[in-house]
Amino acid sequence: MKLITVFFDLEAPFLWKAEGKFDLEGAVRNISGILNQFGVKAVFNTCGIVADNFPKLIAMLH
């Protein structure tokens, strides 16, 4: 068995600048699907303001 650490940082300022330029929830859904396909566990770090603005995204990752 190989052990790795996978960490994604969903930073609020970046998300504000990118809002409307791409489908954030769709992108995270795709990443999550790939991780699940290969049985890889990961951490998605974010802050409260992202959770407030993207509640569906946080629920999807929970």
JSON list of N, CA and C in Angstrom, two decimals:
[
{"chain": "A", "resi": 1, "resn": "MET", "atom": "N", "xyz": [0.85, -1.17, 0.00]},
{"chain": "A", "resi": 1, "resn": "MET", "atom": "CA", "xyz": [0.00, 0.00, 0.00]},
{"chain": "A", "resi": 1, "resn": "MET", "atom": "C", "xyz": [0.90, 1.24, 0.00]},
{"chain": "A", "resi": 2, "resn": "LYS", "atom": "N", "xyz": [0.53, 2.21, -0.81]},
{"chain": "A", "resi": 2, "resn": "LYS", "atom": "CA", "xyz": [1.24, 3.49, -0.85]},
{"chain": "A", "resi": 2, "resn": "LYS", "atom": "C", "xyz": [0.43, 4.53, -0.11]},
{"chain": "A", "resi": 3, "resn": "LEU", "atom": "N", "xyz": [1.09, 5.37, 0.63]},
{"chain": "A", "resi": 3, "resn": "LEU", "atom": "CA", "xyz": [0.43, 6.45, 1.35]},
{"chain": "A", "resi": 3, "resn": "LEU", "atom": "C", "xyz": [0.81, 7.78, 0.74]},
{"chain": "A", "resi": 4, "resn": "ILE", "atom": "N", "xyz": [-0.19, 8.61, 0.50]},
{"chain": "A", "resi": 4, "resn": "ILE", "atom": "CA", "xyz": [0.04, 9.95, -0.01]},
{"chain": "A", "resi": 4, "resn": "ILE", "atom": "C", "xyz": [-0.86, 10.92, 0.73]},
{"chain": "A", "resi": 5, "resn": "THR", "atom": "N", "xyz": [-0.51, 12.17, 0.67]},
{"chain": "A", "resi": 5, "resn": "THR", "atom": "CA", "xyz": [-1.37, 13.22, 1.21]},
{"chain": "A", "resi": 5, "resn": "THR", "atom": "C", "xyz": [-1.83, 14.09, 0.06]},
{"chain": "A", "resi": 6, "resn": "VAL", "atom": "N", "xyz": [-3.14, 14.23, -0.08]},
{"chain": "A", "resi": 6, "resn": "VAL", "atom": "CA", "xyz": [-3.71, 15.07, -1.13]},
{"chain": "A", "resi": 6, "resn": "VAL", "atom": "C", "xyz": [-4.48, 16.18, -0.44]},
{"chain": "A", "resi": 7, "resn": "PHE", "atom": "N", "xyz": [-4.16, 17.40, -0.77]},
{"chain": "A", "resi": 7, "resn": "PHE", "atom": "CA", "xyz": [-4.72, 18.57, -0.09]},
{"chain": "A", "resi": 7, "resn": "PHE", "atom": "C", "xyz": [-5.13, 19.60, -1.13]},
{"chain": "A", "resi": 8, "resn": "PHE", "atom": "N", "xyz": [-6.38, 20.03, -1.08]},
{"chain": "A", "resi": 8, "resn": "PHE", "atom": "CA", "xyz": [-6.88, 21.08, -1.97]},
{"chain": "A", "resi": 8, "resn": "PHE", "atom": "C", "xyz": [-7.25, 22.29, -1.11]},
{"chain": "A", "resi": 9, "resn": "ASP", "atom": "N", "xyz": [-6.83, 23.45, -1.52]},
{"chain": "A", "resi": 9, "resn": "ASP", "atom": "CA", "xyz": [-7.09, 24.68, -0.77]},
{"chain": "A", "resi": 9, "resn": "ASP", "atom": "C", "xyz": [-8.04, 25.55, -1.57]},
{"chain": "A", "resi": 10, "resn": "LEU", "atom": "N", "xyz": [-9.26, 25.68, -1.08]},
{"chain": "A", "resi": 10, "resn": "LEU", "atom": "CA", "xyz": [-10.27, 26.51, -1.75]},
{"chain": "A", "resi": 10, "resn": "LEU", "atom": "C", "xyz": [-10.26, 27.88, -1.09]},
{"chain": "A", "resi": 11, "resn": "GLU", "atom": "N", "xyz": [-9.43, 28.76, -1.57]},
{"chain": "A", "resi": 11, "resn": "GLU", "atom": "CA", "xyz": [-9.24, 30.08, -0.98]},
{"chain": "A", "resi": 11, "resn": "GLU", "atom": "C", "xyz": [-10.31, 31.06, -1.46]},
{"chain": "A", "resi": 12, "resn": "ALA", "atom": "N", "xyz": [-10.87, 31.79, -0.54]},
{"chain": "A", "resi": 12, "resn": "ALA", "atom": "CA", "xyz": [-11.95, 32.73, -0.85]},
{"chain": "A", "resi": 12, "resn": "ALA", "atom": "C", "xyz": [-11.56, 33.81, -1.87]},
{"chain": "A", "resi": 13, "resn": "PRO", "atom": "N", "xyz": [-10.44, 34.53, -1.72]},
{"chain": "A", "resi": 13, "resn": "PRO", "atom": "CA", "xyz": [-10.12, 35.59, -2.70]},
{"chain": "A", "resi": 13, "resn": "PRO", "atom": "C", "xyz": [-9.99, 35.04, -4.12]},
{"chain": "A", "resi": 14, "resn": "PHE", "atom": "N", "xyz": [-9.38, 33.87, -4.27]},
{"chain": "A", "resi": 14, "resn": "PHE", "atom": "CA", "xyz": [-9.27, 33.26, -5.60]},
{"chain": "A", "resi": 14, "resn": "PHE", "atom": "C", "xyz": [-10.65, 32.96, -6.17]},
{"chain": "A", "resi": 15, "resn": "LEU", "atom": "N", "xyz": [-11.53, 32.43, -5.32]},
{"chain": "A", "resi": 15, "resn": "LEU", "atom": "CA", "xyz": [-12.87, 32.07, -5.80]},
{"chain": "A", "resi": 15, "resn": "LEU", "atom": "C", "xyz": [-13.65, 33.31, -6.20]},
{"chain": "A", "resi": 16, "resn": "TRP", "atom": "N", "xyz": [-13.46, 34.42, -5.48]},
{"chain": "A", "resi": 16, "resn": "TRP", "atom": "CA", "xyz": [-14.17, 35.64, -5.85]},
{"chain": "A", "resi": 16, "resn": "TRP", "atom": "C", "xyz": [-13.73, 36.12, -7.22]},
{"chain": "A", "resi": 17, "resn": "LYS", "atom": "N", "xyz": [-12.42, 36.07, -7.49]},
{"chain": "A", "resi": 17, "resn": "LYS", "atom": "CA", "xyz": [-11.91, 36.52, -8.78]},
{"chain": "A", "resi": 17, "resn": "LYS", "atom": "C", "xyz": [-12.36, 35.60, -9.91]},
{"chain": "A", "resi": 18, "resn": "ALA", "atom": "N", "xyz": [-12.51, 34.32, -9.61]},
{"chain": "A", "resi": 18, "resn": "ALA", "atom": "CA", "xyz": [-12.84, 33.35, -10.64]},
{"chain": "A", "resi": 18, "resn": "ALA", "atom": "C", "xyz": [-14.35, 33.16, -10.83]},
{"chain": "A", "resi": 19, "resn": "GLU", "atom": "N", "xyz": [-15.14, 33.74, -9.94]},
{"chain": "A", "resi": 19, "resn": "GLU", "atom": "CA", "xyz": [-16.59, 33.53, -9.98]},
{"chain": "A", "resi": 19, "resn": "GLU", "atom": "C", "xyz": [-17.15, 33.87, -11.36]},
{"chain": "A", "resi": 20, "resn": "GLY", "atom": "N", "xyz": [-17.89, 32.94, -11.91]},
{"chain": "A", "resi": 20, "resn": "GLY", "atom": "CA", "xyz": [-18.50, 33.14, -13.22]},
{"chain": "A", "resi": 20, "resn": "GLY", "atom": "C", "xyz": [-17.61, 32.74, -14.38]},
{"chain": "A", "resi": 21, "resn": "LYS", "atom": "N", "xyz": [-16.33, 32.47, -14.12]},
{"chain": "A", "resi": 21, "resn": "LYS", "atom": "CA", "xyz": [-15.41, 32.09, -15.19]},
{"chain": "A", "resi": 21, "resn": "LYS", "atom": "C", "xyz": [-15.37, 30.58, -15.40]},
{"chain": "A", "resi": 22, "resn": "PHE", "atom": "N", "xyz": [-15.72, 29.82, -14.39]},
{"chain": "A", "resi": 22, "resn": "PHE", "atom": "CA", "xyz": [-15.80, 28.37, -14.52]},
{"chain": "A", "resi": 22, "resn": "PHE", "atom": "C", "xyz": [-16.74, 27.82, -13.46]},
{"chain": "A", "resi": 23, "resn": "ASP", "atom": "N", "xyz": [-17.13, 26.58, -13.64]},
{"chain": "A", "resi": 23, "resn": "ASP", "atom": "CA", "xyz": [-18.08, 25.92, -12.74]},
{"chain": "A", "resi": 23, "resn": "ASP", "atom": "C", "xyz": [-17.31, 25.30, -11.57]},
{"chain": "A", "resi": 24, "resn": "LEU", "atom": "N", "xyz": [-17.21, 26.03, -10.47]},
{"chain": "A", "resi": 24, "resn": "LEU", "atom": "CA", "xyz": [-16.45, 25.56, -9.31]},
{"chain": "A", "resi": 24, "resn": "LEU", "atom": "C", "xyz": [-17.02, 24.24, -8.79]},
{"chain": "A", "resi": 25, "resn": "GLU", "atom": "N", "xyz": [-18.33, 24.18, -8.60]},
{"chain": "A", "resi": 25, "resn": "GLU", "atom": "CA", "xyz": [-18.93, 22.96, -8.07]},
{"chain": "A", "resi": 25, "resn": "GLU", "atom": "C", "xyz": [-18.70, 21.78, -9.01]},
{"chain": "A", "resi": 26, "resn": "GLY", "atom": "N", "xyz": [-18.80, 22.03, -10.31]},
{"chain": "A", "resi": 26, "resn": "GLY", "atom": "CA", "xyz": [-18.55, 20.97, -11.29]},
{"chain": "A", "resi": 26, "resn": "GLY", "atom": "C", "xyz": [-17.11, 20.50, -11.26]},
{"chain": "A", "resi": 27, "resn": "ALA", "atom": "N", "xyz": [-16.18, 21.44, -11.12]},
{"chain": "A", "resi": 27, "resn": "ALA", "atom": "CA", "xyz": [-14.76, 21.08, -11.07]},
{"chain": "A", "resi": 27, "resn": "ALA", "atom": "C", "xyz": [-14.45, 20.25, -9.83]},
{"chain": "A", "resi": 28, "resn": "VAL", "atom": "N", "xyz": [-14.97, 20.66, -8.69]},
{"chain": "A", "resi": 28, "resn": "VAL", "atom": "CA", "xyz": [-14.74, 19.92, -7.45]},
{"chain": "A", "resi": 28, "resn": "VAL", "atom": "C", "xyz": [-15.43, 18.56, -7.53]},
{"chain": "A", "resi": 29, "resn": "ARG", "atom": "N", "xyz": [-16.60, 18.50, -8.14]},
{"chain": "A", "resi": 29, "resn": "ARG", "atom": "CA", "xyz": [-17.31, 17.23, -8.32]},
{"chain": "A", "resi": 29, "resn": "ARG", "atom": "C", "xyz": [-16.45, 16.27, -9.16]},
{"chain": "A", "resi": 30, "resn": "ASN", "atom": "N", "xyz": [-15.85, 16.78, -10.24]},
{"chain": "A", "resi": 30, "resn": "ASN", "atom": "CA", "xyz": [-14.98, 15.95, -11.09]},
{"chain": "A", "resi": 30, "resn": "ASN", "atom": "C", "xyz": [-13.76, 15.46, -10.32]},
{"chain": "A", "resi": 31, "resn": "ILE", "atom": "N", "xyz": [-13.12, 16.35, -9.58]},
{"chain": "A", "resi": 31, "resn": "ILE", "atom": "CA", "xyz": [-11.96, 15.96, -8.79]},
{"chain": "A", "resi": 31, "resn": "ILE", "atom": "C", "xyz": [-12.35, 14.91, -7.76]},
{"chain": "A", "resi": 32, "resn": "SER", "atom": "N", "xyz": [-13.46, 15.13, -7.08]},
{"chain": "A", "resi": 32, "resn": "SER", "atom": "CA", "xyz": [-13.93, 14.19, -6.07]},
{"chain": "A", "resi": 32, "resn": "SER", "atom": "C", "xyz": [-14.23, 12.83, -6.69]},
{"chain": "A", "resi": 33, "resn": "GLY", "atom": "N", "xyz": [-14.82, 12.83, -7.88]},
{"chain": "A", "resi": 33, "resn": "GLY", "atom": "CA", "xyz": [-15.12, 11.57, -8.58]},
{"chain": "A", "resi": 33, "resn": "GLY", "atom": "C", "xyz": [-13.86, 10.80, -8.92]},
{"chain": "A", "resi": 34, "resn": "ILE", "atom": "N", "xyz": [-12.84, 11.50, -9.39]},
{"chain": "A", "resi": 34, "resn": "ILE", "atom": "CA", "xyz": [-11.56, 10.84, -9.71]},
{"chain": "A", "resi": 34, "resn": "ILE", "atom": "C", "xyz": [-10.93, 10.27, -8.45]},
{"chain": "A", "resi": 35, "resn": "LEU", "atom": "N", "xyz": [-10.94, 11.04, -7.38]},
{"chain": "A", "resi": 35, "resn": "LEU", "atom": "CA", "xyz": [-10.38, 10.55, -6.12]},
{"chain": "A", "resi": 35, "resn": "LEU", "atom": "C", "xyz": [-11.12, 9.31, -5.65]},
{"chain": "A", "resi": 36, "resn": "ASN", "atom": "N", "xyz": [-12.45, 9.34, -5.71]},
{"chain": "A", "resi": 36, "resn": "ASN", "atom": "CA", "xyz": [-13.25, 8.18, -5.29]},
{"chain": "A", "resi": 36, "resn": "ASN", "atom": "C", "xyz": [-12.98, 6.97, -6.17]},
{"chain": "A", "resi": 37, "resn": "GLN", "atom": "N", "xyz": [-12.84, 7.19, -7.47]},
{"chain": "A", "resi": 37, "resn": "GLN", "atom": "CA", "xyz": [-12.59, 6.11, -8.42]},
{"chain": "A", "resi": 37, "resn": "GLN", "atom": "C", "xyz": [-11.33, 5.32, -8.04]},
{"chain": "A", "resi": 38, "resn": "PHE", "atom": "N", "xyz": [-10.33, 6.02, -7.56]},
{"chain": "A", "resi": 38, "resn": "PHE", "atom": "CA", "xyz": [-9.07, 5.38, -7.22]},
{"chain": "A", "resi": 38, "resn": "PHE", "atom": "C", "xyz": [-8.90, 5.14, -5.72]},
{"chain": "A", "resi": 39, "resn": "GLY", "atom": "N", "xyz": [-9.95, 5.41, -4.95]},
{"chain": "A", "resi": 39, "resn": "GLY", "atom": "CA", "xyz": [-9.91, 5.17, -3.51]},
{"chain": "A", "resi": 39, "resn": "GLY", "atom": "C", "xyz": [-8.94, 6.08, -2.77]},
{"chain": "A", "resi": 40, "resn": "VAL", "atom": "N", "xyz": [-8.77, 7.29, -3.28]},
{"chain": "A", "resi": 40, "resn": "VAL", "atom": "CA", "xyz": [-7.84, 8.25, -2.67]},
{"chain": "A", "resi": 40, "resn": "VAL", "atom": "C", "xyz": [-8.61, 9.19, -1.75]},
{"chain": "A", "resi": 41, "resn": "LYS", "atom": "N", "xyz": [-8.16, 9.30, -0.53]},
{"chain": "A", "resi": 41, "resn": "LYS", "atom": "CA", "xyz": [-8.76, 10.24, 0.41]},
{"chain": "A", "resi": 41, "resn": "LYS", "atom": "C", "xyz": [-8.02, 11.56, 0.30]},
{"chain": "A", "resi": 42, "resn": "ALA", "atom": "N", "xyz": [-8.74, 12.65, 0.46]},
{"chain": "A", "resi": 42, "resn": "ALA", "atom": "CA", "xyz": [-8.14, 13.97, 0.32]},
{"chain": "A", "resi": 42, "resn": "ALA", "atom": "C", "xyz": [-8.78, 14.94, 1.31]},
{"chain": "A", "resi": 43, "resn": "VAL", "atom": "N", "xyz": [-8.10, 16.05, 1.50]},
{"chain": "A", "resi": 43, "resn": "VAL", "atom": "CA", "xyz": [-8.60, 17.12, 2.35]},
{"chain": "A", "resi": 43, "resn": "VAL", "atom": "C", "xyz": [-8.89, 18.33, 1.47]},
{"chain": "A", "resi": 44, "resn": "PHE", "atom": "N", "xyz": [-10.06, 18.90, 1.63]},
{"chain": "A", "resi": 44, "resn": "PHE", "atom": "CA", "xyz": [-10.42, 20.15, 0.96]},
{"chain": "A", "resi": 44, "resn": "PHE", "atom": "C", "xyz": [-10.50, 21.21, 2.04]},
{"chain": "A", "resi": 45, "resn": "ASN", "atom": "N", "xyz": [-9.51, 22.07, 2.10]},
{"chain": "A", "resi": 45, "resn": "ASN", "atom": "CA", "xyz": [-9.44, 23.12, 3.11]},
{"chain": "A", "resi": 45, "resn": "ASN", "atom": "C", "xyz": [-10.16, 24.37, 2.58]},
{"chain": "A", "resi": 46, "resn": "THR", "atom": "N", "xyz": [-10.95, 24.97, 3.41]},
{"chain": "A", "resi": 46, "resn": "THR", "atom": "CA", "xyz": [-11.65, 26.19, 3.02]},
{"chain": "A", "resi": 46, "resn": "THR", "atom": "C", "xyz": [-11.94, 27.01, 4.27]},
{"chain": "A", "resi": 47, "resn": "CYS", "atom": "N", "xyz": [-12.59, 28.12, 4.09]},
{"chain": "A", "resi": 47, "resn": "CYS", "atom": "CA", "xyz": [-12.95, 28.97, 5.23]},
{"chain": "A", "resi": 47, "resn": "CYS", "atom": "C", "xyz": [-14.46, 29.20, 5.25]},
{"chain": "A", "resi": 48, "resn": "GLY", "atom": "N", "xyz": [-14.93, 29.79, 6.31]},
{"chain": "A", "resi": 48, "resn": "GLY", "atom": "CA", "xyz": [-16.37, 29.96, 6.51]},
{"chain": "A", "resi": 48, "resn": "GLY", "atom": "C", "xyz": [-17.06, 30.76, 5.42]},
{"chain": "A", "resi": 49, "resn": "ILE", "atom": "N", "xyz": [-16.39, 31.77, 4.87]},
{"chain": "A", "resi": 49, "resn": "ILE", "atom": "CA", "xyz": [-17.04, 32.59, 3.85]},
{"chain": "A", "resi": 49, "resn": "ILE", "atom": "C", "xyz": [-17.29, 31.79, 2.57]},
{"chain": "A", "resi": 50, "resn": "VAL", "atom": "N", "xyz": [-16.39, 30.85, 2.28]},
{"chain": "A", "resi": 50, "resn": "VAL", "atom": "CA", "xyz": [-16.62, 29.97, 1.13]},
{"chain": "A", "resi": 50, "resn": "VAL", "atom": "C", "xyz": [-17.81, 29.06, 1.42]},
{"chain": "A", "resi": 51, "resn": "ALA", "atom": "N", "xyz": [-17.88, 28.55, 2.63]},
{"chain": "A", "resi": 51, "resn": "ALA", "atom": "CA", "xyz": [-19.02, 27.71, 3.01]},
{"chain": "A", "resi": 51, "resn": "ALA", "atom": "C", "xyz": [-20.33, 28.48, 2.93]},
{"chain": "A", "resi": 52, "resn": "ASP", "atom": "N", "xyz": [-20.30, 29.74, 3.33]},
{"chain": "A", "resi": 52, "resn": "ASP", "atom": "CA", "xyz": [-21.50, 30.57, 3.24]},
{"chain": "A", "resi": 52, "resn": "ASP", "atom": "C", "xyz": [-21.92, 30.82, 1.80]},
{"chain": "A", "resi": 53, "resn": "ASN", "atom": "N", "xyz": [-20.95, 31.03, 0.91]},
{"chain": "A", "resi": 53, "resn": "ASN", "atom": "CA", "xyz": [-21.25, 31.36, -0.48]},
{"chain": "A", "resi": 53, "resn": "ASN", "atom": "C", "xyz": [-21.45, 30.14, -1.38]},
{"chain": "A", "resi": 54, "resn": "PHE", "atom": "N", "xyz": [-20.93, 28.99, -0.96]},
{"chain": "A", "resi": 54, "resn": "PHE", "atom": "CA", "xyz": [-21.04, 27.77, -1.76]},
{"chain": "A", "resi": 54, "resn": "PHE", "atom": "C", "xyz": [-21.50, 26.60, -0.89]},
{"chain": "A", "resi": 55, "resn": "PRO", "atom": "N", "xyz": [-22.69, 26.69, -0.28]},
{"chain": "A", "resi": 55, "resn": "PRO", "atom": "CA", "xyz": [-23.12, 25.63, 0.64]},
{"chain": "A", "resi": 55, "resn": "PRO", "atom": "C", "xyz": [-23.28, 24.27, -0.03]},
{"chain": "A", "resi": 56, "resn": "LYS", "atom": "N", "xyz": [-23.69, 24.25, -1.30]},
{"chain": "A", "resi": 56, "resn": "LYS", "atom": "CA", "xyz": [-23.83, 22.96, -2.00]},
{"chain": "A", "resi": 56, "resn": "LYS", "atom": "C", "xyz": [-22.48, 22.28, -2.16]},
{"chain": "A", "resi": 57, "resn": "LEU", "atom": "N", "xyz": [-21.46, 23.08, -2.40]},
{"chain": "A", "resi": 57, "resn": "LEU", "atom": "CA", "xyz": [-20.11, 22.55, -2.56]},
{"chain": "A", "resi": 57, "resn": "LEU", "atom": "C", "xyz": [-19.65, 21.89, -1.26]},
{"chain": "A", "resi": 58, "resn": "ILE", "atom": "N", "xyz": [-19.86, 22.55, -0.15]},
{"chain": "A", "resi": 58, "resn": "ILE", "atom": "CA", "xyz": [-19.44, 22.01, 1.15]},
{"chain": "A", "resi": 58, "resn": "ILE", "atom": "C", "xyz": [-20.23, 20.75, 1.47]},
{"chain": "A", "resi": 59, "resn": "ALA", "atom": "N", "xyz": [-21.53, 20.75, 1.19]},
{"chain": "A", "resi": 59, "resn": "ALA", "atom": "CA", "xyz": [-22.35, 19.57, 1.43]},
{"chain": "A", "resi": 59, "resn": "ALA", "atom": "C", "xyz": [-21.88, 18.39, 0.57]},
{"chain": "A", "resi": 60, "resn": "MET", "atom": "N", "xyz": [-21.48, 18.67, -0.65]},
{"chain": "A", "resi": 60, "resn": "MET", "atom": "CA", "xyz": [-21.00, 17.63, -1.56]},
{"chain": "A", "resi": 60, "resn": "MET", "atom": "C", "xyz": [-19.72, 16.98, -1.00]},
{"chain": "A", "resi": 61, "resn": "LEU", "atom": "N", "xyz": [-18.87, 17.77, -0.38]},
{"chain": "A", "resi": 61, "resn": "LEU", "atom": "CA", "xyz": [-17.60, 17.27, 0.12]},
{"chain": "A", "resi": 61, "resn": "LEU", "atom": "C", "xyz": [-17.72, 16.59, 1.48]},
{"chain": "A", "resi": 62, "resn": "HIS", "atom": "N", "xyz": [-18.79, 16.84, 2.18]},
{"chain": "A", "resi": 62, "resn": "HIS", "atom": "CA", "xyz": [-18.94, 16.28, 3.52]},
{"chain": "A", "resi": 62, "resn": "HIS", "atom": "C", "xyz": [-19.16, 14.78, 3.45]}
]
